CSV table of C-alpha atoms in Angstrom, one decimal:
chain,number,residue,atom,x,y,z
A,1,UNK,CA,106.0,106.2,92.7
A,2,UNK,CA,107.6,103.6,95.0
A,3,UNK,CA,111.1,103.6,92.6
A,4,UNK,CA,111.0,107.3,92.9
A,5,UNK,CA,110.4,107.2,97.2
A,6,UNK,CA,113.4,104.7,97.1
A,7,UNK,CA,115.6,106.6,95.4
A,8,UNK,CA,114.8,109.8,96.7
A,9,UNK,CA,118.0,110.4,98.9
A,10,UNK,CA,120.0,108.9,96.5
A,11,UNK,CA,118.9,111.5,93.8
A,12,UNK,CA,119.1,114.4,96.4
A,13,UNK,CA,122.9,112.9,97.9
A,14,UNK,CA,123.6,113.3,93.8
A,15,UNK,CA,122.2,117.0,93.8
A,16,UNK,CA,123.8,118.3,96.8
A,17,UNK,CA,127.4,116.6,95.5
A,18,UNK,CA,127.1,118.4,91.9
A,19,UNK,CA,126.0,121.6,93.8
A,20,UNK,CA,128.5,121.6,96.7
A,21,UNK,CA,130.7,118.7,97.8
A,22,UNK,CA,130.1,115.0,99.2
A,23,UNK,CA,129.9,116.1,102.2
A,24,UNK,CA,127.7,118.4,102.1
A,25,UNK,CA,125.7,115.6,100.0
A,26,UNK,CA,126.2,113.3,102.8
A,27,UNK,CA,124.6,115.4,105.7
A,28,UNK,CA,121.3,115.9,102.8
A,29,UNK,CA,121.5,112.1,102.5
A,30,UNK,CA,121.6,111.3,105.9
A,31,UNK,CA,118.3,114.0,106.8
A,32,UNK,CA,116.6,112.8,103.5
A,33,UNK,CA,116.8,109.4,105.0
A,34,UNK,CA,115.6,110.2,108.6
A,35,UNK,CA,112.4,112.2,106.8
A,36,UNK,CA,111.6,109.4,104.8
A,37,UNK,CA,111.7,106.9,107.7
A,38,UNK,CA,109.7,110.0,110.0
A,39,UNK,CA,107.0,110.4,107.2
A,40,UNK,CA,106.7,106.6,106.2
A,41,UNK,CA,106.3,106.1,110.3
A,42,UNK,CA,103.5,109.4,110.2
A,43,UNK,CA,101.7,108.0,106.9
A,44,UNK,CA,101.2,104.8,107.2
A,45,UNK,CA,101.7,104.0,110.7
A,46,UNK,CA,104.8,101.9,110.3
A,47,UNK,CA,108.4,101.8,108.5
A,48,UNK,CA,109.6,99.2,106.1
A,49,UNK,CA,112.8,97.0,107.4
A,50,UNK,CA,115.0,98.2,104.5
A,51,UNK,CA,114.2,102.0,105.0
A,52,UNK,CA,115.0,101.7,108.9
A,53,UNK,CA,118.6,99.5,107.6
A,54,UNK,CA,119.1,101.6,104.8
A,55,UNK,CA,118.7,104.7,107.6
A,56,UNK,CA,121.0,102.9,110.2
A,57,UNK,CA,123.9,102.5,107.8
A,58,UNK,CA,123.6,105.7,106.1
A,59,UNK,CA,123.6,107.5,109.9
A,60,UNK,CA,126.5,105.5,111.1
A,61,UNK,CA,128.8,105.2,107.5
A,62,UNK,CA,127.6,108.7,107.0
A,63,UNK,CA,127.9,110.6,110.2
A,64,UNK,CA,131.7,109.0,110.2
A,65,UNK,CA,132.6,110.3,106.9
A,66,UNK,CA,131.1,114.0,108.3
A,67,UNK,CA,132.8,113.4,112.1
A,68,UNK,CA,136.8,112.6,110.5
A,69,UNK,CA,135.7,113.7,106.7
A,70,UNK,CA,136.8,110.7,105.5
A,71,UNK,CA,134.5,110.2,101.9
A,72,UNK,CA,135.5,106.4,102.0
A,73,UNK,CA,133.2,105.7,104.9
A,74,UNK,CA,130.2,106.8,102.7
A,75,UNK,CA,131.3,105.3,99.6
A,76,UNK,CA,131.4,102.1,101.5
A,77,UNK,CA,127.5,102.3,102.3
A,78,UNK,CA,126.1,100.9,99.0
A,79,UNK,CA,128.7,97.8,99.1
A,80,UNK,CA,127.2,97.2,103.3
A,81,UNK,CA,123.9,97.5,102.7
A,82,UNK,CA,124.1,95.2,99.4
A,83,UNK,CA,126.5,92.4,100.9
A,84,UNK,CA,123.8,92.5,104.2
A,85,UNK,CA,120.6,91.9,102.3
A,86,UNK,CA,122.8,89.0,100.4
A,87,UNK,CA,123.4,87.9,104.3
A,88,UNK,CA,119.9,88.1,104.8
A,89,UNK,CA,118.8,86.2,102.3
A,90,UNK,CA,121.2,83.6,102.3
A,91,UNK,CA,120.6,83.1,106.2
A,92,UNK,CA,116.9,83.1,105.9
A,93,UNK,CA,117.3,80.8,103.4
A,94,UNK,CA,119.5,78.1,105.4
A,95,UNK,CA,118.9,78.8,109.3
A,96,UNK,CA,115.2,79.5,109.0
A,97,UNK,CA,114.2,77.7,105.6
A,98,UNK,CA,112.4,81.0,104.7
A,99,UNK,CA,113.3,82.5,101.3
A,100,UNK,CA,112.7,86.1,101.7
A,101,UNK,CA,112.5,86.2,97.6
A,102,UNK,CA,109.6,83.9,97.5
A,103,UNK,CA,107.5,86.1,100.7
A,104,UNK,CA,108.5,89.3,98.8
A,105,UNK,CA,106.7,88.1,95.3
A,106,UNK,CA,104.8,85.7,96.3
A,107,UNK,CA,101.9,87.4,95.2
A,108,UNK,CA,102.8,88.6,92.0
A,109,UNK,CA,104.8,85.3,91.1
A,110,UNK,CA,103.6,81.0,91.5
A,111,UNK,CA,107.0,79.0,90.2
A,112,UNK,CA,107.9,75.5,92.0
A,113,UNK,CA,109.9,75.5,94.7
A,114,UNK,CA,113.5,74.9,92.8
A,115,UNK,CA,112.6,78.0,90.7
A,116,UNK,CA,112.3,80.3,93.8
A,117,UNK,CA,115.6,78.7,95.4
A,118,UNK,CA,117.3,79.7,91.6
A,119,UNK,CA,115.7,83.1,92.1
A,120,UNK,CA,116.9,83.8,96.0
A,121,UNK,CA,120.8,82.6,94.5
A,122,UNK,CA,121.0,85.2,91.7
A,123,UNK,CA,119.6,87.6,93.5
A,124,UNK,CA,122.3,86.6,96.7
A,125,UNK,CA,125.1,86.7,93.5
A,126,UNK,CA,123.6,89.9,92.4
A,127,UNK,CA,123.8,92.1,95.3
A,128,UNK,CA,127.5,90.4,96.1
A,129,UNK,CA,128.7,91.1,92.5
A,130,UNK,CA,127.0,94.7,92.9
A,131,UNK,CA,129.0,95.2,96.3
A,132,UNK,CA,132.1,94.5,94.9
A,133,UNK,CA,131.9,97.1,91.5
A,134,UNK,CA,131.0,99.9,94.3
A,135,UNK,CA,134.0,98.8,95.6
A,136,UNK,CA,135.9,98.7,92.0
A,137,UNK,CA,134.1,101.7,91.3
A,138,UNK,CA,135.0,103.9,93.9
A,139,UNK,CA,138.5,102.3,94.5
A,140,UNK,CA,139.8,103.1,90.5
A,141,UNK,CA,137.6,106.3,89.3
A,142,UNK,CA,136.9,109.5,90.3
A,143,UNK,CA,134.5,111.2,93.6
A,144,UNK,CA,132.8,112.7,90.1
A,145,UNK,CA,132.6,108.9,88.4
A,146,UNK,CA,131.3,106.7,91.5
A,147,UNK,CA,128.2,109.7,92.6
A,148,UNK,CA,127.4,108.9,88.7
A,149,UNK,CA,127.3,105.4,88.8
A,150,UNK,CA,125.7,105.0,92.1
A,151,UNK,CA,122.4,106.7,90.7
A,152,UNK,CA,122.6,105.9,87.1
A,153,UNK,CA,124.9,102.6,87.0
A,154,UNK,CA,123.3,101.0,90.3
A,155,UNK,CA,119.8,102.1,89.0
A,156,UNK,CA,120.3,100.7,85.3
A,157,UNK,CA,121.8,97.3,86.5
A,158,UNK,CA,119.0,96.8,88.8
A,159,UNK,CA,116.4,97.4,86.2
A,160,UNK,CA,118.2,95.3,83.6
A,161,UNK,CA,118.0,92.6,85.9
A,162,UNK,CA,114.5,92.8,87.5
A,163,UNK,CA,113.8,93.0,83.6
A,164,UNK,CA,115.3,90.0,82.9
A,165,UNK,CA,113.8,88.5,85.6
A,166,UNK,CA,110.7,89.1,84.9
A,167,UNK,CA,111.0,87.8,81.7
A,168,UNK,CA,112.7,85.0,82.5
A,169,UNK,CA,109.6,84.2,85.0
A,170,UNK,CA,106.8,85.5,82.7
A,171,UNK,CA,105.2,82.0,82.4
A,172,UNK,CA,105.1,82.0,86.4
A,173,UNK,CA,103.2,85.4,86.6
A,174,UNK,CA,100.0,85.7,88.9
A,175,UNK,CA,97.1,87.3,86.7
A,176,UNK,CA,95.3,89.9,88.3
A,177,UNK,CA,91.5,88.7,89.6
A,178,UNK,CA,88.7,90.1,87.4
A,179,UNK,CA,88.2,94.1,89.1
A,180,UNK,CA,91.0,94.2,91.3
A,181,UNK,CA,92.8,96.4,90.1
């Protein structure tokens, strides 16, 4: 349900582009974004820090590509908000020796140390190498081609990789305590 609440305005920004224009998909984005973050806040009493990012570079990239409709500034979002969680993590990692990886699935996950550090650097060369095919992406192909690949192509390279991840870390997994559930 969680996958499906994250990639709620991405799958309505896709919608209101194949039904009108990526503008118009842009403003729906944008308020899709700002309900999630008002509900999330009305739920459960608080919003996650990627939600309220995610919501401040979708206002500001967005509400520029509506104020001169320019559609770069929007296609740039995805690349921003990659390239800044790979700034977070890498600063966490080095100016506050906190991996973010390692509080993030911590519970779910109990490799050594070096395994965690190996885990926080793909996942830093990830989002980076995801950043720049946005930027390929939107640069070479079509308005048509980039709204398809930033819900199906982000969304399938993603999988694959927490896939392989989790496989990769299978032996490291965290079994579930007897009626916890």
């Amino acid at each position: 349900m969680k996958v499906f609440f994250d990639l709620f305005p991405v799958i309505l920004f896709f919608i209101g582009f194949k039904l009108y224009d990526i503008f118009i998909a842009t403003a729906i984005a944008i308020g899709a974004t700002i309900a999630m973050i008002v509900y999330s806040k009305l739920r459960h009493g608080k919003v996650e820090k990627m939600l309220m990012i995610n919501g401040a570079i979708i206002s500001i990239l967005g509400g520029i590509t509506l104020l001169l409709h320019d559609k770069t500034y929007i296609m740039w979002k995805p690349t921003v908000l990659y390239w800044l969680m790979a700034a977070a993590l890498l600063i966490s990692n080095f100016f506050f020796k906190k991996n973010l990886i390692q509080q993030m699935m911590g519970k779910m996950l109990n490799p050594p140390a070096h395994i965690w550090q190996k885990l926080n650097w793909l996942w830093i060369t990830f989002l980076i190498v995801l950043g720049f095919v946005n930027i390929y992406v939107f640069k070479h192909y079509s308005e048509d081609t980039w709204v398809n690949f930033k819900l199906f192509g982000v969304t399938s390279m993603m999988f694959v990789f927490m896939i392989a991840q989790t496989i990769a870390l299978k032996d490291y997994l965290i079994e579930p305590a007897e009626g916890k559930q």
